[in-house]
C-alpha atoms as an extended CHARMM CRD file, in Angstrom:
* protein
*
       169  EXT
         1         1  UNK       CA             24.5240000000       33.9570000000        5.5000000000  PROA      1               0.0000000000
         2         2  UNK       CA             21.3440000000       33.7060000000        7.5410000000  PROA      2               0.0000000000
         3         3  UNK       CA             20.7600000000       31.8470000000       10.3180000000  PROA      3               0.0000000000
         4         4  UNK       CA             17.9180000000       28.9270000000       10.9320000000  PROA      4               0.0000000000
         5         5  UNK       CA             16.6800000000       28.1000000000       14.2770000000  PROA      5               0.0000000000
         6         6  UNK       CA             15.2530000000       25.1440000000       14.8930000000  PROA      6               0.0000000000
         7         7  UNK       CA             12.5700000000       25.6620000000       17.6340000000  PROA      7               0.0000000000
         8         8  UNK       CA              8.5980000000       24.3830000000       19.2140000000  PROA      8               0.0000000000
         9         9  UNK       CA              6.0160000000       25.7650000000       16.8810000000  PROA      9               0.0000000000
        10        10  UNK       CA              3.9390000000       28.7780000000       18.1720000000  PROA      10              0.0000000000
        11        11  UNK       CA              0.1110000000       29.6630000000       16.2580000000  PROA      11              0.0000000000
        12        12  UNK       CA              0.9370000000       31.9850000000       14.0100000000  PROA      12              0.0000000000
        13        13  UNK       CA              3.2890000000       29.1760000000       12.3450000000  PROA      13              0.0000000000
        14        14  UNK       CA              0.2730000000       27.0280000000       11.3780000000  PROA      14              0.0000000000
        15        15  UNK       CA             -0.0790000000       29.2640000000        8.4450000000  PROA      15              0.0000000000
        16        16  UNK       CA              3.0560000000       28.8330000000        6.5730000000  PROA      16              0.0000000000
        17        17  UNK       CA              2.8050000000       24.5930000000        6.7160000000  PROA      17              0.0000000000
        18        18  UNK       CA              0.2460000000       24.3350000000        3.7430000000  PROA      18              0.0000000000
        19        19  UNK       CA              3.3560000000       25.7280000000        1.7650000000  PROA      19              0.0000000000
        20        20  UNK       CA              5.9250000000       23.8450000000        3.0410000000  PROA      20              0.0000000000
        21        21  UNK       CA              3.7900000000       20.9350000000        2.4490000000  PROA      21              0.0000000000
        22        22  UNK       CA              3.2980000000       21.9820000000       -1.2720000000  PROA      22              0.0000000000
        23        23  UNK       CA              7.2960000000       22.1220000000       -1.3670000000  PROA      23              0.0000000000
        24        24  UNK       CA              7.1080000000       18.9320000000       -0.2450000000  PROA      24              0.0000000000
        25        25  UNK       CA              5.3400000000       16.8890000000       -3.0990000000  PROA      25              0.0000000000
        26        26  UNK       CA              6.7880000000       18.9610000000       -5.6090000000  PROA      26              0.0000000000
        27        27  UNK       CA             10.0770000000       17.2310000000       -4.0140000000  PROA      27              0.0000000000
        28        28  UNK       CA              8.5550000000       13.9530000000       -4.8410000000  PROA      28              0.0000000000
        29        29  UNK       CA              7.6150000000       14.5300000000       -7.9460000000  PROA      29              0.0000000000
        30        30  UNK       CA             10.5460000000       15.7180000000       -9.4310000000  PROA      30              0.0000000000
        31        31  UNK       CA             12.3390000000       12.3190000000       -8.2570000000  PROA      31              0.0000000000
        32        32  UNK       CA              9.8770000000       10.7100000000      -10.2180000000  PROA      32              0.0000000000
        33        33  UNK       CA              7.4300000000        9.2930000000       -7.4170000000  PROA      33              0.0000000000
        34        34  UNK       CA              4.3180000000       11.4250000000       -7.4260000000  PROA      34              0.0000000000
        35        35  UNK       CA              2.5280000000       11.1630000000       -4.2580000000  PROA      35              0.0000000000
        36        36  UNK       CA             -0.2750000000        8.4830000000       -4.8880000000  PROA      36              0.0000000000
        37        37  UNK       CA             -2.8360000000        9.7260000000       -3.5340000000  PROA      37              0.0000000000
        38        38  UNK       CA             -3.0730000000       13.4200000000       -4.9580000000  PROA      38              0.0000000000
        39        39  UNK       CA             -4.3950000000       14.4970000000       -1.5700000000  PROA      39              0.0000000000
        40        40  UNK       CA             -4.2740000000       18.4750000000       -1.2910000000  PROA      40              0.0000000000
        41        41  UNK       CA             -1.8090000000       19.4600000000        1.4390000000  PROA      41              0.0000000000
        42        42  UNK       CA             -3.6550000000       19.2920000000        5.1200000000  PROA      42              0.0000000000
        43        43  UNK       CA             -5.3240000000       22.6480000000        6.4900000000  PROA      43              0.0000000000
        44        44  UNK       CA             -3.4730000000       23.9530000000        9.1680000000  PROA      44              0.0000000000
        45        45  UNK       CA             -6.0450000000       23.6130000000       12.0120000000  PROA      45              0.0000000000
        46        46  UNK       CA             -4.5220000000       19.5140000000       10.9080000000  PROA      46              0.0000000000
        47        47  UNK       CA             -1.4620000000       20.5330000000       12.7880000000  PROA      47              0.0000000000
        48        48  UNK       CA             -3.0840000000       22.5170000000       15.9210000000  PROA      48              0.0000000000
        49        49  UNK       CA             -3.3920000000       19.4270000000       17.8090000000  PROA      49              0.0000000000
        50        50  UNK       CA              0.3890000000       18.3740000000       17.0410000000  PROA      50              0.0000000000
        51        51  UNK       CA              1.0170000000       22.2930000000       18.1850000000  PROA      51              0.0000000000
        52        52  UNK       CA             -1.5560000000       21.6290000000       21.2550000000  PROA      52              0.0000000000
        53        53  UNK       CA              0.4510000000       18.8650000000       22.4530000000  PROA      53              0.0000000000
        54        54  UNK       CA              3.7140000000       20.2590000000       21.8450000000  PROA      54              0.0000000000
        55        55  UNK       CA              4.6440000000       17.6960000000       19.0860000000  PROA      55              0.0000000000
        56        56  UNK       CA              5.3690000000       20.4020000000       16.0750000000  PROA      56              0.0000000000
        57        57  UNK       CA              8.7080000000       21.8660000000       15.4000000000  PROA      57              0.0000000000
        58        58  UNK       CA              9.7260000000       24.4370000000       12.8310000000  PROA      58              0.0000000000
        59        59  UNK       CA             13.1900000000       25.2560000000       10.9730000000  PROA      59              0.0000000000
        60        60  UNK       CA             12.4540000000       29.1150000000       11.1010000000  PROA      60              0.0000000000
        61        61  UNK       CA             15.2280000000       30.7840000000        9.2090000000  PROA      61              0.0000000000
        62        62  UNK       CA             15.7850000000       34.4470000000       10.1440000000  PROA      62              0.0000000000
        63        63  UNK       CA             15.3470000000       36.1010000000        6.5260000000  PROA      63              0.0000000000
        64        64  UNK       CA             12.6420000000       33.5560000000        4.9540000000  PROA      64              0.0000000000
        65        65  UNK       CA             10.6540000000       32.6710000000        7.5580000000  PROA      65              0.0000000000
        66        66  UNK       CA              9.7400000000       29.2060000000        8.9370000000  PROA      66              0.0000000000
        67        67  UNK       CA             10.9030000000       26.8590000000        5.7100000000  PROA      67              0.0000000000
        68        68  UNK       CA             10.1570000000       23.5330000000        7.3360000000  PROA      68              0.0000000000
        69        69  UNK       CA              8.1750000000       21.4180000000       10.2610000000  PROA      69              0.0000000000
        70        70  UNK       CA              7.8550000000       18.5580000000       11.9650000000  PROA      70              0.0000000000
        71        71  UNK       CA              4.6270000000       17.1270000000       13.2310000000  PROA      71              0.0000000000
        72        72  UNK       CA              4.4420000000       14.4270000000       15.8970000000  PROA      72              0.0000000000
        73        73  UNK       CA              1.6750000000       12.1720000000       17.7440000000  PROA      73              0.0000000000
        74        74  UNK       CA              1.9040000000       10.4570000000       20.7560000000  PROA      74              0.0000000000
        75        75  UNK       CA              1.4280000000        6.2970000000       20.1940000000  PROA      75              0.0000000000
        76        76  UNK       CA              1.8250000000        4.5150000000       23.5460000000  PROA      76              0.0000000000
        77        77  UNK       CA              5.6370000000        5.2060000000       24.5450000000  PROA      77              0.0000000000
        78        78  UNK       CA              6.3820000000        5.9110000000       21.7050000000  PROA      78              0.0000000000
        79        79  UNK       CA              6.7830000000        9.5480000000       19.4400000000  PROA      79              0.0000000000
        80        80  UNK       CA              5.2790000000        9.1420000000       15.9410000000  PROA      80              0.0000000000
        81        81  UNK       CA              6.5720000000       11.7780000000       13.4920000000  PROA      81              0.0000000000
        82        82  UNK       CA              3.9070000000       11.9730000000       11.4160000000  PROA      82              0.0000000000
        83        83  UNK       CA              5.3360000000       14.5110000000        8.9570000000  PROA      83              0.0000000000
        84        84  UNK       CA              8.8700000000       16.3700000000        8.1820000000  PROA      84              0.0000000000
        85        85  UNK       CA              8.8510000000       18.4960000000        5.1100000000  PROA      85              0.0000000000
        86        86  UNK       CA             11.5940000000       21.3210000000        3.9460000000  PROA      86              0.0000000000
        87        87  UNK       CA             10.7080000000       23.9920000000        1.3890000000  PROA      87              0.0000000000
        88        88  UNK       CA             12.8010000000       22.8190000000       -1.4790000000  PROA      88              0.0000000000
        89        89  UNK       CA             14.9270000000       25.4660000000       -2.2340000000  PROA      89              0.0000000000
        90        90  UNK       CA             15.5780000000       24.9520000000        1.3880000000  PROA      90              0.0000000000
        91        91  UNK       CA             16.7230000000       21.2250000000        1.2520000000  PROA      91              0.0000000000
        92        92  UNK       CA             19.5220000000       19.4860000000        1.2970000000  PROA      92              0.0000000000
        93        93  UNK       CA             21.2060000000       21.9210000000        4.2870000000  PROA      93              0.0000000000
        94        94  UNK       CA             20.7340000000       19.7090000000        7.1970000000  PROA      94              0.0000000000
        95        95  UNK       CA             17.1130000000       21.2860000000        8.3350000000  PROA      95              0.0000000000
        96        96  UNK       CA             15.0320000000       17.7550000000        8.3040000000  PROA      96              0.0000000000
        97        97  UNK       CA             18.0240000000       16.3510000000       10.0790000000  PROA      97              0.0000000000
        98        98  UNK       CA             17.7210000000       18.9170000000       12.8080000000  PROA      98              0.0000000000
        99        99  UNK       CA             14.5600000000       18.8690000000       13.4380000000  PROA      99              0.0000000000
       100       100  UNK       CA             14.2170000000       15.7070000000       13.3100000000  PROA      100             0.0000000000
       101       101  UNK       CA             17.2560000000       15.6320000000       16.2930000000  PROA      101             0.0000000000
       102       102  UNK       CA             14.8540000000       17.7570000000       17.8770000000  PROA      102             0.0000000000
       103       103  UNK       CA             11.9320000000       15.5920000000       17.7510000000  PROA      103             0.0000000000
       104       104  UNK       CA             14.2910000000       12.3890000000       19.1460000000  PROA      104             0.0000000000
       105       105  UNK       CA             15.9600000000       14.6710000000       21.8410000000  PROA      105             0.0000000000
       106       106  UNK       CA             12.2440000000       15.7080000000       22.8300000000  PROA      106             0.0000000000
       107       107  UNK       CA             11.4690000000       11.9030000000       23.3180000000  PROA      107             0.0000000000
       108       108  UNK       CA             14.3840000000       11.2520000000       25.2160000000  PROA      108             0.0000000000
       109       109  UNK       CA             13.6800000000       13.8390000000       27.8060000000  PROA      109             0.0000000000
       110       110  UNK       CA             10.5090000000       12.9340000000       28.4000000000  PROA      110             0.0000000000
       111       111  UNK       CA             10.9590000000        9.1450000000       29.0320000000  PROA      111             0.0000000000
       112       112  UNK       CA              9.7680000000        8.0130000000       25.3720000000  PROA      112             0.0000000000
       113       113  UNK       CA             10.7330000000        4.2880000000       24.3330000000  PROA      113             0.0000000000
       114       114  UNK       CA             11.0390000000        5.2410000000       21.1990000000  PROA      114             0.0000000000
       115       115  UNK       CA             10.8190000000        7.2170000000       17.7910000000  PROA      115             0.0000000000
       116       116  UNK       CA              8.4660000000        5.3950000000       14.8330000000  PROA      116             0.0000000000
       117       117  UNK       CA              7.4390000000        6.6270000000       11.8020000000  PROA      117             0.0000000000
       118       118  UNK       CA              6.7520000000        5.5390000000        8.3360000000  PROA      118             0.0000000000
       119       119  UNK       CA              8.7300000000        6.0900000000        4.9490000000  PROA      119             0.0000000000
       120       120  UNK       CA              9.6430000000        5.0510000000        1.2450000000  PROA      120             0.0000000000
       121       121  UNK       CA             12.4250000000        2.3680000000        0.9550000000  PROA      121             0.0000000000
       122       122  UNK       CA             14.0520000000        3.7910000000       -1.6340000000  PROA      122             0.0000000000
       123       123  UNK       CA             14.1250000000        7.4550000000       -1.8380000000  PROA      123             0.0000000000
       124       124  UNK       CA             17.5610000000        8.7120000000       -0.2680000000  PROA      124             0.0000000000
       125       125  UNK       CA             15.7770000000       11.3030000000        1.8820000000  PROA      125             0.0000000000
       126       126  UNK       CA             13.8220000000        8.7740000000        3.2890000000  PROA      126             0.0000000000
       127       127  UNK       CA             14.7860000000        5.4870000000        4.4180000000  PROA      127             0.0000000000
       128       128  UNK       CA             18.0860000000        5.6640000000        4.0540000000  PROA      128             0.0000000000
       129       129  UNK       CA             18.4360000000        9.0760000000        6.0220000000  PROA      129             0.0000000000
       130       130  UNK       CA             16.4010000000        8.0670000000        8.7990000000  PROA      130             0.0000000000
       131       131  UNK       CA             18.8500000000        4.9110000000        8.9000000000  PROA      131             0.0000000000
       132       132  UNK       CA             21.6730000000        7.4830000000        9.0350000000  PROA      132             0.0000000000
       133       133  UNK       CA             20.1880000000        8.7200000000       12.1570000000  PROA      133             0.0000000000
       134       134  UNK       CA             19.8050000000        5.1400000000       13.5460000000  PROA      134             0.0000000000
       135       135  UNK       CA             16.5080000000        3.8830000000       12.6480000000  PROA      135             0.0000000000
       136       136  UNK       CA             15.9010000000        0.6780000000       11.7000000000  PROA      136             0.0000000000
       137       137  UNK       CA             13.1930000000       -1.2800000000        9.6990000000  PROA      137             0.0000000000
       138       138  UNK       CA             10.7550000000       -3.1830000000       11.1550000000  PROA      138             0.0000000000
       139       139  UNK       CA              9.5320000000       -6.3150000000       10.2430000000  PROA      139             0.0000000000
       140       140  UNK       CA              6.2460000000       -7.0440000000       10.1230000000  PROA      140             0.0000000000
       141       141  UNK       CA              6.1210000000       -8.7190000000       13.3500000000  PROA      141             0.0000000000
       142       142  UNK       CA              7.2490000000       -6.2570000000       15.0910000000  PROA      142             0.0000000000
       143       143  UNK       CA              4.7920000000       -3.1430000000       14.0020000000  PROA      143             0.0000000000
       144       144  UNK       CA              1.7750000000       -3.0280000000       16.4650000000  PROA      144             0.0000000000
       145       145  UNK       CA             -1.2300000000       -1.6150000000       15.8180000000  PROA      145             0.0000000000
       146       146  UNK       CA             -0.6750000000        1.7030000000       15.3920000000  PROA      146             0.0000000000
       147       147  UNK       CA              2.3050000000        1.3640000000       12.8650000000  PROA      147             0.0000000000
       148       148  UNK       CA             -0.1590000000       -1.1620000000       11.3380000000  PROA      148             0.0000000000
       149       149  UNK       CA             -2.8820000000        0.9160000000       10.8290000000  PROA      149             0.0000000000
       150       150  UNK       CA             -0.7330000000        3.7310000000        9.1210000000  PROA      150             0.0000000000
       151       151  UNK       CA              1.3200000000        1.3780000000        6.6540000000  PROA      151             0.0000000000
       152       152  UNK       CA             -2.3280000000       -0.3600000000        5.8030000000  PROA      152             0.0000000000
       153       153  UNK       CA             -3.8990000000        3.3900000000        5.1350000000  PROA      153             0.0000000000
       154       154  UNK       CA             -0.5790000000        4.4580000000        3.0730000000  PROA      154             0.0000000000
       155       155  UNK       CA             -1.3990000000        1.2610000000        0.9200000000  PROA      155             0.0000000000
       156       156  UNK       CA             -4.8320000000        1.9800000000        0.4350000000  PROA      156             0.0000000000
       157       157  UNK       CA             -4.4180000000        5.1180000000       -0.7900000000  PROA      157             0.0000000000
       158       158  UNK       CA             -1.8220000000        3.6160000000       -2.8140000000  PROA      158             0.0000000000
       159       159  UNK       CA              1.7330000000        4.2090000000       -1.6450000000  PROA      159             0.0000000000
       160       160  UNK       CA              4.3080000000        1.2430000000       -2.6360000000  PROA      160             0.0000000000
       161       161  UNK       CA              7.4980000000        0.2880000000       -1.2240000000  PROA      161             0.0000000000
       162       162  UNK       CA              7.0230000000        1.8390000000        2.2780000000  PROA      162             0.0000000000
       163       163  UNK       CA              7.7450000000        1.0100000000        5.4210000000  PROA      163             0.0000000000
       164       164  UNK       CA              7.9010000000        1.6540000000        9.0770000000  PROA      164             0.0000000000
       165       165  UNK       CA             11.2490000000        2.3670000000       11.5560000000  PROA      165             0.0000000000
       166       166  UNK       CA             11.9370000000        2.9650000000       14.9110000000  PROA      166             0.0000000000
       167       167  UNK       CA             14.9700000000        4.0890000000       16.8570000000  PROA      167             0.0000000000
       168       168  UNK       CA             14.8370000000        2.5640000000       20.1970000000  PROA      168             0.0000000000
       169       169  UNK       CA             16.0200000000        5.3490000000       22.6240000000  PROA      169             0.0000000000
């Protein structure tokens, strides 16, 4: 058995996202919701500021390498994950949870209001796990711009059924 450390992101990880990324829709698709808007995964110089800031974790597992990542942006006082994605053999063994902990325990010690992001509904590893970790919907009312901005952009480039969530800290 290996072991996976979850841990801040350092240059030479930038490299290895594209893949992970790959993983990623190829997750999606096999559950039967393609990614909408066929977009190719992001270069990694995409994730240098998130790295600049300080906002990008990694699940680096000792024998495979770093097999997931979390990217994050600043909105007000609030942490946006913008992005988690697992390799897919690599799924389903707690490594999105963790770094997502990460990414909420990074927040906390640094005075954040909150964690937001935005997600499908439906899809178990999704909504419904970010509710596991106490997120909670948001109503339209409640969004501001930012979240806004990002849910009108998903639908333009023509995600359904998502959403945005915050867990207050």
């Amino acid at each position: 058995m290996t072991g996976t450390v979850t841990r801040k992101a350092r240059p030479a990880d930038l490299l290895c996202l594209a893949a992970i990324e790959d993983s990623g829709v190829e997750t999606f698709a096999a559950y039967g919701q393609p990614l909408a808007d066929g977009s190719p995964p992001a270069p990694p110089d995409q994730w240098a500021r998130a790295l600049d800031d300080g906002l990008l974790w990694v699940a680096d597992d000792e024998e495979h390498g770093v097999i997931g990542f979390l990217a994050g942006e600043l909105t007000g006082d609030a942490l946006y994950i913008e992005e988690v994605d697992v390799l897919m053999q690599h799924q389903r063994r707690g490594h999105g949870r963790r770094l997502t902990e990460a990414a909420i325990v990074w927040a906390r010690a640094n005075g954040l209001g909150s964690v937001t992001l935005t997600t499908f509904r439906a899809i178990p590893w999704n909504a419904p796990f970010y509710a596991s970790l106490g997120f909670s919907e948001l109503a339209p009312a409640q969004l501001g711009a930012h979240l806004a901005a990002v849910l009108a952009a998903e639908a333009a480039s023509g995600f359904e059924d998502r959403c945005a969530m915050r867990l207050a800290l």
